[in-house]
Coordinates of N, CA and C in Angstrom, one line a residue:
M1 N -14.6 9.3 -10.8 CA -15.5 8.5 -10.1 C -15.7 9.1 -8.7
R2 N -16.9 8.9 -8.1 CA -17.2 9.4 -6.8 C -16.7 8.5 -5.7
P3 N -15.8 8.9 -4.7 CA -15.4 8.0 -3.7 C -16.5 7.5 -2.8
R4 N -16.5 6.3 -2.4 CA -17.5 5.8 -1.5 C -17.2 6.3 -0.1
T5 N -18.3 6.5 0.7 CA -18.2 6.9 2.1 C -17.7 5.7 2.9
P6 N -16.6 5.9 3.7 CA -16.1 4.8 4.6 C -17.3 4.2 5.4
A7 N -17.2 2.9 5.6 CA -18.2 2.2 6.4 C -18.2 2.7 7.9
A8 N -19.3 2.6 8.5 CA -19.4 2.9 9.9 C -18.4 2.2 10.7
E9 N -17.9 2.8 11.8 CA -16.9 2.1 12.6 C -17.4 0.9 13.3
D10 N -16.6 -0.2 13.3 CA -17.0 -1.5 13.9 C -15.8 -1.9 14.7
P11 N -15.9 -1.9 16.0 CA -14.7 -2.2 16.9 C -14.3 -3.7 16.7
D12 N -15.1 -4.5 16.1 CA -14.8 -5.9 15.9 C -14.2 -6.2 14.5
D13 N -14.2 -5.2 13.7 CA -13.6 -5.3 12.4 C -12.1 -5.1 12.4
P14 N -11.3 -6.1 12.0 CA -9.8 -5.8 12.1 C -9.4 -4.6 11.3
K15 N -10.0 -4.3 10.2 CA -9.6 -3.2 9.4 C -9.9 -1.9 10.2
D16 N -10.9 -1.9 11.0 CA -11.2 -0.7 11.8 C -10.1 -0.6 12.9
L17 N -9.6 -1.7 13.4 CA -8.5 -1.7 14.4 C -7.3 -1.1 13.7
V18 N -7.0 -1.4 12.5 CA -5.9 -0.9 11.7 C -6.1 0.6 11.6
R19 N -7.3 1.1 11.2 CA -7.5 2.5 11.1 C -7.3 3.2 12.3
R20 N -7.8 2.7 13.5 CA -7.6 3.4 14.7 C -6.1 3.4 15.1
G21 N -5.4 2.4 14.8 CA -4.0 2.3 15.1 C -3.2 3.4 14.4
Y22 N -3.5 3.6 13.1 CA -2.7 4.6 12.3 C -3.2 6.0 12.7
D23 N -4.5 6.1 13.0 CA -5.0 7.4 13.5 C -4.2 7.9 14.7
A24 N -4.0 6.9 15.6 CA -3.3 7.2 16.9 C -1.8 7.4 16.8
L25 N -1.2 6.6 15.8 CA 0.2 6.6 15.8 C 0.9 7.1 14.5
S26 N 0.2 7.9 13.8 CA 0.7 8.4 12.6 C 2.1 9.0 12.7
Q27 N 2.3 9.9 13.7 CA 3.6 10.5 13.9 C 4.6 9.5 14.4
R28 N 4.2 8.7 15.3 CA 5.2 7.7 15.9 C 5.6 6.7 14.9
Y29 N 4.7 6.3 14.0 CA 5.1 5.3 12.9 C 6.1 6.0 12.0
E30 N 5.9 7.2 11.6 CA 6.9 7.9 10.8 C 8.3 7.9 11.4
E31 N 8.3 8.2 12.7 CA 9.6 8.3 13.3 C 10.3 6.9 13.5
A32 N 9.5 5.9 13.9 CA 10.0 4.6 14.2 C 10.6 3.9 13.0
F33 N 10.0 4.2 11.8 CA 10.4 3.4 10.6 C 11.1 4.3 9.6
D34 N 11.4 5.5 10.0 CA 12.2 6.4 9.1 C 11.5 6.5 7.7
S35 N 10.2 6.7 7.7 CA 9.5 6.7 6.4 C 9.9 7.7 5.5
D36 N 10.6 8.8 5.9 CA 11.0 9.8 5.0 C 12.0 9.3 4.0
T37 N 12.8 8.4 4.3 CA 13.9 7.9 3.5 C 13.8 6.4 3.1
K38 N 12.9 5.7 3.8 CA 13.0 4.2 3.7 C 12.9 3.6 2.3
Y39 N 12.1 4.3 1.4 CA 11.8 3.7 0.1 C 12.6 4.3 -1.0
Q40 N 13.7 5.0 -0.7 CA 14.4 5.8 -1.7 C 14.8 5.0 -2.9
D41 N 15.5 3.8 -2.6 CA 16.0 3.0 -3.7 C 14.8 2.5 -4.6
W42 N 13.7 2.1 -3.9 CA 12.6 1.6 -4.7 C 12.0 2.6 -5.6
L43 N 11.9 3.8 -5.0 CA 11.3 4.9 -5.8 C 12.2 5.3 -7.0
A44 N 13.5 5.3 -6.7 CA 14.5 5.6 -7.8 C 14.3 4.6 -8.9
D45 N 14.2 3.4 -8.6 CA 14.0 2.4 -9.7 C 12.7 2.6 -10.4
L46 N 11.6 3.0 -9.7 CA 10.4 3.2 -10.4 C 10.5 4.5 -11.3
H47 N 11.1 5.5 -10.8 CA 11.3 6.7 -11.6 C 11.9 6.4 -13.0
G48 N 12.8 5.4 -13.0 CA 13.5 5.1 -14.2 C 12.6 4.4 -15.2
R49 N 11.4 3.9 -14.8 CA 10.5 3.2 -15.7 C 9.3 4.0 -16.1
L50 N 9.2 5.2 -15.5 CA 8.0 6.0 -15.7 C 8.3 7.2 -16.5
P51 N 7.5 7.5 -17.6 CA 7.6 8.8 -18.3 C 7.1 9.9 -17.4
T52 N 7.6 11.1 -17.6 CA 7.0 12.2 -16.8 C 5.5 12.4 -17.1
G53 N 4.8 12.7 -16.0 CA 3.4 12.9 -16.1 C 2.6 11.6 -16.0
S54 N 3.3 10.5 -15.5 CA 2.6 9.2 -15.3 C 1.5 9.4 -14.2
R55 N 0.5 8.5 -14.3 CA -0.6 8.5 -13.3 C -0.2 7.3 -12.4
V56 N -0.1 7.6 -11.1 CA 0.3 6.6 -10.1 C -0.7 6.5 -8.9
L57 N -1.1 5.3 -8.5 CA -2.0 5.1 -7.4 C -1.2 4.5 -6.3
D58 N -1.3 5.1 -5.1 CA -0.6 4.7 -3.9 C -1.7 4.1 -2.9
L59 N -1.7 2.8 -2.8 CA -2.7 2.1 -1.9 C -2.1 2.0 -0.5
G60 N -2.8 2.7 0.5 CA -2.2 2.8 1.8 C -1.2 3.9 1.8
C61 N -1.5 5.1 1.4 CA -0.5 6.1 1.2 C 0.1 6.7 2.4
G62 N -0.5 6.4 3.6 CA 0.0 7.0 4.8 C -0.1 8.5 4.8
N63 N 1.0 9.2 5.3 CA 1.0 10.6 5.4 C 1.6 11.3 4.1
G64 N 1.8 10.5 3.0 CA 2.2 11.0 1.8 C 3.7 11.1 1.6
V65 N 4.5 10.8 2.6 CA 5.9 10.9 2.6 C 6.6 9.6 2.8
P66 N 7.4 9.1 1.9 CA 8.0 9.9 0.8 C 7.3 9.6 -0.6
V67 N 6.4 8.6 -0.7 CA 6.0 8.2 -2.0 C 5.3 9.3 -2.8
A68 N 4.2 9.8 -2.3 CA 3.5 10.8 -3.0 C 4.3 12.1 -3.2
R69 N 5.0 12.4 -2.2 CA 5.9 13.6 -2.2 C 6.9 13.5 -3.4
D70 N 7.6 12.4 -3.4 CA 8.7 12.3 -4.3 C 8.2 12.1 -5.8
L71 N 7.1 11.3 -5.9 CA 6.6 11.1 -7.2 C 6.0 12.4 -7.8
T72 N 5.3 13.1 -7.0 CA 4.7 14.4 -7.4 C 5.8 15.4 -7.8
A73 N 6.9 15.4 -7.0 CA 8.0 16.3 -7.3 C 8.7 15.9 -8.6
A74 N 8.6 14.7 -9.0 CA 9.2 14.2 -10.3 C 8.2 14.4 -11.5
G75 N 7.1 15.0 -11.2 CA 6.2 15.4 -12.3 C 5.1 14.4 -12.6
H76 N 4.9 13.4 -11.6 CA 3.8 12.5 -11.8 C 2.5 12.9 -11.1
R77 N 1.4 12.3 -11.6 CA 0.1 12.7 -11.0 C -0.2 11.5 -10.0
V78 N -0.3 11.8 -8.8 CA -0.5 10.8 -7.7 C -1.8 10.9 -7.1
L79 N -2.5 9.7 -6.9 CA -3.7 9.5 -6.1 C -3.3 8.6 -5.0
G80 N -3.4 9.1 -3.7 CA -3.2 8.3 -2.6 C -4.5 8.0 -1.8
V81 N -4.6 6.7 -1.4 CA -5.8 6.3 -0.7 C -5.4 5.6 0.6
D82 N -6.0 6.0 1.7 CA -5.7 5.4 3.0 C -7.0 5.4 3.9
L83 N -7.0 4.4 4.8 CA -8.2 4.2 5.6 C -8.2 5.2 6.8
S84 N -7.0 5.7 7.1 CA -6.8 6.5 8.3 C -7.1 8.0 7.9
G85 N -8.1 8.6 8.6 CA -8.3 10.0 8.4 C -7.2 10.9 8.8
V86 N -6.5 10.5 9.9 CA -5.4 11.3 10.3 C -4.3 11.3 9.2
Q87 N -4.0 10.1 8.7 CA -2.9 10.0 7.7 C -3.3 10.8 6.5
V88 N -4.5 10.8 6.0 CA -5.0 11.5 4.8 C -4.9 13.0 5.1
R89 N -5.3 13.5 6.3 CA -5.2 14.9 6.5 C -3.7 15.4 6.5
R90 N -2.8 14.6 7.1 CA -1.4 14.9 7.1 C -0.9 14.9 5.6
A91 N -1.3 13.9 4.9 CA -0.8 13.8 3.5 C -1.3 15.0 2.7
R92 N -2.5 15.5 2.8 CA -3.0 16.6 2.1 C -2.2 17.9 2.4
A93 N -1.8 18.0 3.7 CA -1.0 19.2 4.1 C 0.4 19.1 3.6
R94 N 1.0 17.9 3.6 CA 2.4 17.8 3.2 C 2.6 17.7 1.7
V95 N 1.6 17.2 1.0 CA 1.8 17.1 -0.5 C 0.6 17.7 -1.2
P96 N 0.5 19.0 -1.2 CA -0.7 19.6 -1.8 C -0.8 19.4 -3.3
G97 N 0.2 18.9 -3.9 CA 0.1 18.7 -5.3 C -0.4 17.3 -5.7
A98 N -0.7 16.5 -4.8 CA -1.3 15.2 -5.0 C -2.7 15.1 -4.6
E99 N -3.5 14.1 -4.9 CA -4.9 13.9 -4.5 C -4.9 12.8 -3.5
F100 N -5.7 13.0 -2.4 CA -5.8 11.9 -1.4 C -7.2 11.7 -1.0
R101 N -7.5 10.4 -0.8 CA -8.9 10.0 -0.4 C -8.8 9.1 0.9
R102 N -9.7 9.3 1.8 CA -9.9 8.4 2.9 C -10.9 7.3 2.5
E103 N -10.4 6.1 2.3 CA -11.3 5.1 1.7 C -10.7 3.7 2.0
D104 N -11.5 2.7 2.1 CA -11.0 1.3 2.1 C -10.5 0.9 0.7
I105 N -9.3 0.5 0.6 CA -8.7 0.2 -0.7 C -9.4 -0.9 -1.4
T106 N -10.1 -1.8 -0.6 CA -10.8 -2.9 -1.3 C -12.1 -2.4 -1.9
A107 N -12.6 -1.2 -1.6 CA -13.8 -0.6 -2.1 C -13.6 0.2 -3.4
L108 N -12.3 0.3 -3.8 CA -12.0 1.2 -5.0 C -12.4 0.5 -6.3
D109 N -12.7 1.3 -7.3 CA -12.8 0.8 -8.6 C -12.4 1.9 -9.6
F110 N -11.7 1.5 -10.7 CA -11.3 2.4 -11.7 C -11.4 1.7 -13.1
P111 N -11.5 2.5 -14.1 CA -11.5 1.9 -15.5 C -10.2 1.2 -15.7
E112 N -10.3 0.3 -16.6 CA -9.1 -0.5 -17.0 C -8.1 0.4 -17.6
G113 N -6.8 0.2 -17.2 CA -5.7 1.0 -17.8 C -5.6 2.4 -17.2
S114 N -6.1 2.6 -16.0 CA -6.1 4.0 -15.5 C -4.7 4.5 -15.0
F115 N -3.8 3.6 -14.7 CA -2.6 4.0 -14.0 C -1.4 3.4 -14.7
D116 N -0.3 4.1 -14.6 CA 1.0 3.7 -15.1 C 1.8 2.9 -14.1
A117 N 1.4 3.1 -12.8 CA 2.0 2.3 -11.7 C 1.1 2.4 -10.5
V118 N 1.2 1.3 -9.7 CA 0.4 1.2 -8.5 C 1.4 0.7 -7.4
L119 N 1.3 1.3 -6.2 CA 2.1 0.8 -5.1 C 1.2 0.4 -4.0
A120 N 1.6 -0.6 -3.2 CA 0.9 -1.1 -2.0 C 2.0 -1.5 -1.0
L121 N 2.6 -0.5 -0.4 CA 3.7 -0.7 0.5 C 3.2 -0.8 1.9
Y122 N 3.3 -2.0 2.5 CA 2.9 -2.2 3.9 C 1.4 -1.9 4.1
S123 N 0.6 -2.2 3.0 CA -0.9 -2.0 3.2 C -1.6 -3.3 2.9
L124 N -1.2 -4.1 1.9 CA -1.9 -5.3 1.6 C -1.9 -6.2 2.9
I125 N -0.8 -6.1 3.7 CA -0.7 -7.0 4.8 C -1.6 -6.6 6.0
H126 N -2.4 -5.6 5.8 CA -3.4 -5.2 6.8 C -4.8 -5.6 6.4
L127 N -4.9 -6.4 5.3 CA -6.2 -6.8 4.8 C -6.5 -8.3 5.2
P128 N -7.7 -8.7 5.4 CA -8.0 -10.1 5.6 C -7.5 -10.9 4.4
L129 N -7.1 -12.1 4.7 CA -6.5 -12.9 3.6 C -7.5 -13.1 2.4
G130 N -8.8 -13.2 2.7 CA -9.7 -13.4 1.6 C -9.9 -12.2 0.7
E131 N -9.5 -11.1 1.1 CA -9.6 -9.9 0.3 C -8.4 -9.5 -0.5
Q132 N -7.3 -10.3 -0.3 CA -6.1 -9.9 -0.9 C -6.0 -10.3 -2.4
L133 N -6.3 -11.5 -2.7 CA -6.2 -11.9 -4.1 C -7.3 -11.2 -5.0
P134 N -8.5 -11.0 -4.5 CA -9.5 -10.2 -5.3 C -9.0 -8.8 -5.6
L135 N -8.3 -8.1 -4.6 CA -7.7 -6.8 -4.8 C -6.6 -6.9 -5.9
L136 N -5.8 -7.9 -5.8 CA -4.7 -8.0 -6.8 C -5.3 -8.2 -8.2
R137 N -6.4 -8.9 -8.3 CA -7.0 -9.0 -9.7 C -7.5 -7.7 -10.2
R138 N -8.0 -6.8 -9.3 CA -8.4 -5.5 -9.7 C -7.2 -4.6 -10.1
V139 N -6.2 -4.7 -9.3 CA -5.0 -3.8 -9.5 C -4.4 -4.1 -10.9
V140 N -4.3 -5.3 -11.3 CA -3.7 -5.6 -12.6 C -4.6 -5.1 -13.7
R141 N -5.9 -5.0 -13.5 CA -6.8 -4.5 -14.5 C -6.6 -2.9 -14.6
W142 N -6.4 -2.3 -13.4 CA -6.3 -0.8 -13.4 C -5.0 -0.3 -14.1
L143 N -4.0 -1.2 -14.2 CA -2.7 -0.8 -14.8 C -2.8 -0.8 -16.3
R144 N -2.1 0.1 -17.0 CA -1.9 0.0 -18.4 C -1.0 -1.2 -18.7
P145 N -1.1 -1.8 -19.9 CA -0.1 -2.9 -20.2 C 1.3 -2.4 -20.0
G146 N 2.1 -3.2 -19.3 CA 3.5 -2.8 -19.0 C 3.6 -2.0 -17.7
G147 N 2.5 -1.6 -17.1 CA 2.5 -0.8 -15.9 C 3.1 -1.6 -14.7
S148 N 3.7 -0.9 -13.8 CA 4.4 -1.5 -12.7 C 3.6 -1.5 -11.4
F149 N 3.8 -2.6 -10.7 CA 3.2 -2.7 -9.3 C 4.3 -3.1 -8.3
L150 N 4.4 -2.3 -7.3 CA 5.3 -2.5 -6.2 C 4.5 -2.9 -5.0
V151 N 4.8 -4.0 -4.3 CA 4.0 -4.4 -3.2 C 4.9 -5.1 -2.2
T152 N 4.7 -4.8 -0.9 CA 5.4 -5.5 0.2 C 4.5 -6.5 0.8
V153 N 5.0 -7.7 1.1 CA 4.2 -8.8 1.7 C 5.0 -9.4 2.9
G154 N 4.4 -10.3 3.6 CA 5.1 -10.9 4.6 C 6.0 -12.0 4.1
R155 N 7.1 -12.2 4.8 CA 8.0 -13.4 4.5 C 7.4 -14.7 5.0
D156 N 6.8 -14.7 6.2 CA 6.2 -15.8 6.8 C 4.7 -15.6 7.0
A157 N 3.9 -16.6 7.0 CA 2.5 -16.5 7.3 C 2.2 -16.0 8.7
L158 N 1.3 -15.1 8.8 CA 0.9 -14.5 10.1 C -0.4 -13.9 10.0
T159 N -1.3 -14.1 11.0 CA -2.5 -13.4 11.3 C -2.6 -13.1 12.7
G160 N -2.6 -11.9 13.2 CA -2.7 -11.6 14.6 C -2.6 -10.1 14.9
T161 N -2.7 -9.9 16.2 CA -2.8 -8.5 16.8 C -1.6 -8.3 17.7
D162 N -1.0 -7.2 17.6 CA 0.0 -6.7 18.6 C -0.8 -5.7 19.5
E163 N -1.0 -6.0 20.7 CA -1.8 -5.1 21.6 C -1.0 -3.9 22.1
D164 N 0.3 -3.9 21.9 CA 1.2 -2.8 22.3 C 2.1 -2.4 21.2
W165 N 1.6 -2.0 20.1 CA 2.4 -1.7 18.9 C 3.3 -0.5 19.2
L166 N 4.6 -0.7 18.9 CA 5.5 0.4 19.0 C 5.6 0.9 20.5
G167 N 5.3 0.0 21.4 CA 5.3 0.3 22.8 C 4.4 1.4 23.2
S168 N 3.3 1.5 22.5 CA 2.4 2.7 22.7 C 1.1 2.4 23.5
G169 N 0.8 1.1 23.7 CA -0.5 0.7 24.3 C -1.6 0.7 23.2
V170 N -1.3 0.9 22.0 CA -2.3 0.9 20.9 C -2.1 -0.4 20.1
A171 N -3.2 -1.0 19.7 CA -3.2 -2.3 19.0 C -3.1 -2.1 17.5
M172 N -2.5 -3.1 16.9 CA -2.4 -3.1 15.4 C -2.6 -4.6 15.0
W173 N -3.1 -4.7 13.8 CA -3.5 -6.1 13.3 C -2.9 -6.3 11.9
W174 N -2.4 -7.5 11.6 CA -1.8 -7.9 10.3 C -2.4 -9.2 9.9
S175 N -2.4 -9.5 8.6 CA -2.7 -10.8 8.1 C -2.1 -11.0 6.7
H176 N -1.2 -12.0 6.6 CA -0.6 -12.3 5.3 C -0.1 -13.7 5.3
P177 N -0.1 -14.3 4.0 CA 0.4 -15.6 3.8 C 2.0 -15.5 3.8
D178 N 2.6 -16.6 3.5 CA 4.1 -16.5 3.3 C 4.3 -16.0 1.9
A179 N 5.6 -15.6 1.7 CA 6.0 -15.0 0.4 C 5.7 -15.9 -0.8
A180 N 5.9 -17.2 -0.7 CA 5.7 -18.0 -1.8 C 4.2 -18.0 -2.2
T181 N 3.3 -18.0 -1.3 CA 1.9 -17.9 -1.6 C 1.6 -16.5 -2.2
S182 N 2.1 -15.4 -1.7 CA 1.9 -14.1 -2.3 C 2.4 -14.1 -3.7
R183 N 3.6 -14.7 -4.0 CA 4.1 -14.8 -5.3 C 3.1 -15.5 -6.3
E184 N 2.5 -16.6 -5.8 CA 1.6 -17.3 -6.6 C 0.3 -16.5 -6.8
W185 N -0.1 -15.8 -5.8 CA -1.3 -15.0 -5.9 C -1.1 -13.9 -7.0
L186 N 0.1 -13.3 -7.0 CA 0.4 -12.3 -8.0 C 0.3 -12.9 -9.4
R187 N 0.8 -14.1 -9.6 CA 0.8 -14.7 -10.9 C -0.6 -15.1 -11.3
T188 N -1.4 -15.6 -10.3 CA -2.8 -16.0 -10.5 C -3.6 -14.8 -10.9
A189 N -3.3 -13.6 -10.3 CA -4.0 -12.4 -10.6 C -3.7 -11.9 -12.0
G190 N -2.6 -12.4 -12.6 CA -2.3 -11.9 -14.0 C -1.0 -11.1 -14.1
F191 N -0.3 -11.0 -13.0 CA 1.0 -10.2 -13.0 C 2.1 -11.0 -13.5
E192 N 3.1 -10.3 -14.1 CA 4.4 -10.9 -14.4 C 5.3 -10.4 -13.3
V193 N 5.9 -11.4 -12.5 CA 6.7 -11.0 -11.4 C 8.1 -10.8 -11.9
R194 N 8.7 -9.6 -11.7 CA 10.0 -9.3 -12.3 C 11.1 -9.3 -11.2
E195 N 10.8 -9.1 -10.0 CA 11.8 -9.0 -8.9 C 11.2 -9.4 -7.6
E196 N 12.0 -10.0 -6.8 CA 11.6 -10.4 -5.4 C 12.8 -10.1 -4.5
R197 N 12.6 -9.3 -3.5 CA 13.7 -8.8 -2.7 C 13.3 -8.9 -1.2
F198 N 14.1 -9.5 -0.4 CA 13.9 -9.6 1.1 C 14.3 -8.2 1.7
V199 N 13.4 -7.7 2.5 CA 13.7 -6.4 3.2 C 13.9 -6.7 4.7
P200 N 15.1 -6.7 5.2 CA 15.3 -7.0 6.6 C 14.8 -5.9 7.5
E201 N 14.2 -6.3 8.6 CA 13.7 -5.3 9.5 C 13.8 -5.9 10.9
G202 N 14.7 -5.4 11.7 CA 14.9 -6.0 13.0 C 15.3 -7.4 13.0
D203 N 14.5 -8.3 13.7 CA 14.7 -9.7 13.8 C 14.0 -10.4 12.6
G204 N 13.3 -9.7 11.8 CA 12.6 -10.3 10.7 C 12.6 -9.5 9.4
G205 N 11.5 -9.4 8.8 CA 11.5 -8.5 7.6 C 10.3 -8.9 6.7
H206 N 10.2 -8.1 5.6 CA 9.2 -8.3 4.6 C 9.8 -8.7 3.3
V207 N 8.9 -8.8 2.3 CA 9.4 -9.1 0.9 C 8.8 -8.1 0.0
L208 N 9.6 -7.5 -0.8 CA 9.2 -6.6 -1.9 C 9.1 -7.3 -3.2
F209 N 7.9 -7.2 -3.8 CA 7.8 -7.8 -5.2 C 7.6 -6.6 -6.1
V210 N 8.3 -6.6 -7.2 CA 8.1 -5.7 -8.3 C 7.5 -6.5 -9.5
A211 N 6.3 -6.2 -9.8 CA 5.6 -6.9 -10.8 C 5.0 -6.0 -11.9
A212 N 4.4 -6.5 -12.9 CA 3.9 -5.7 -14.0 C 2.7 -6.4 -14.7
R213 N 1.9 -5.6 -15.3 CA 0.9 -6.1 -16.2 C 1.5 -6.5 -17.5
P214 N 1.4 -7.7 -18.0 CA 2.1 -8.1 -19.2 C 1.6 -7.2 -20.4
L215 N 2.5 -7.0 -21.3 CA 2.2 -6.2 -22.5 C 1.3 -6.9 -23.5
G216 N 1.3 -8.2 -23.5 CA 0.5 -8.9 -24.4 C -0.9 -9.2 -23.9

């Protein structure tokens, strides 16, 4: 399919604020959150469920490390999508064996059963609330029956902006319901929720859900 051209910049659009934030802080984000090693246990679990050569979609792929890098090294075919042009350029340089697109993940469309796994790590939480359940409904359709979905969500409900994210003077925006609502949205979308894990981070944290498209 042909990727859609990203919409024109809109300073009042919260997703554009997210894009500008990651454009400005790609390197700082990587260093602050140790993104090179942060997801190792999650990826190891996913490796155990995927046959070699699986097709994987990474929604909000960032700079490609470690998700696209590690999955590609394991023999999987990875498509990463991110709103930040800086992140996508870095991902292409760091993981030349994967495919990357700069695009709004809510604008994507794929045939049913296109992927063996989909990941949305710290990306769903940057979407307006009204766009999250519709995206989950599409993701479950994109997966083959039995395909895995890994997603991080907020533990508590929050919508707001940090005007000094990572002490940088750059703004960042988030929006998410509490974990119980996200769990219900996953089930409403058609997922089977297999695991729920709290991920502590500083004084708070997020929640990782491991879900799947049912076999039946």
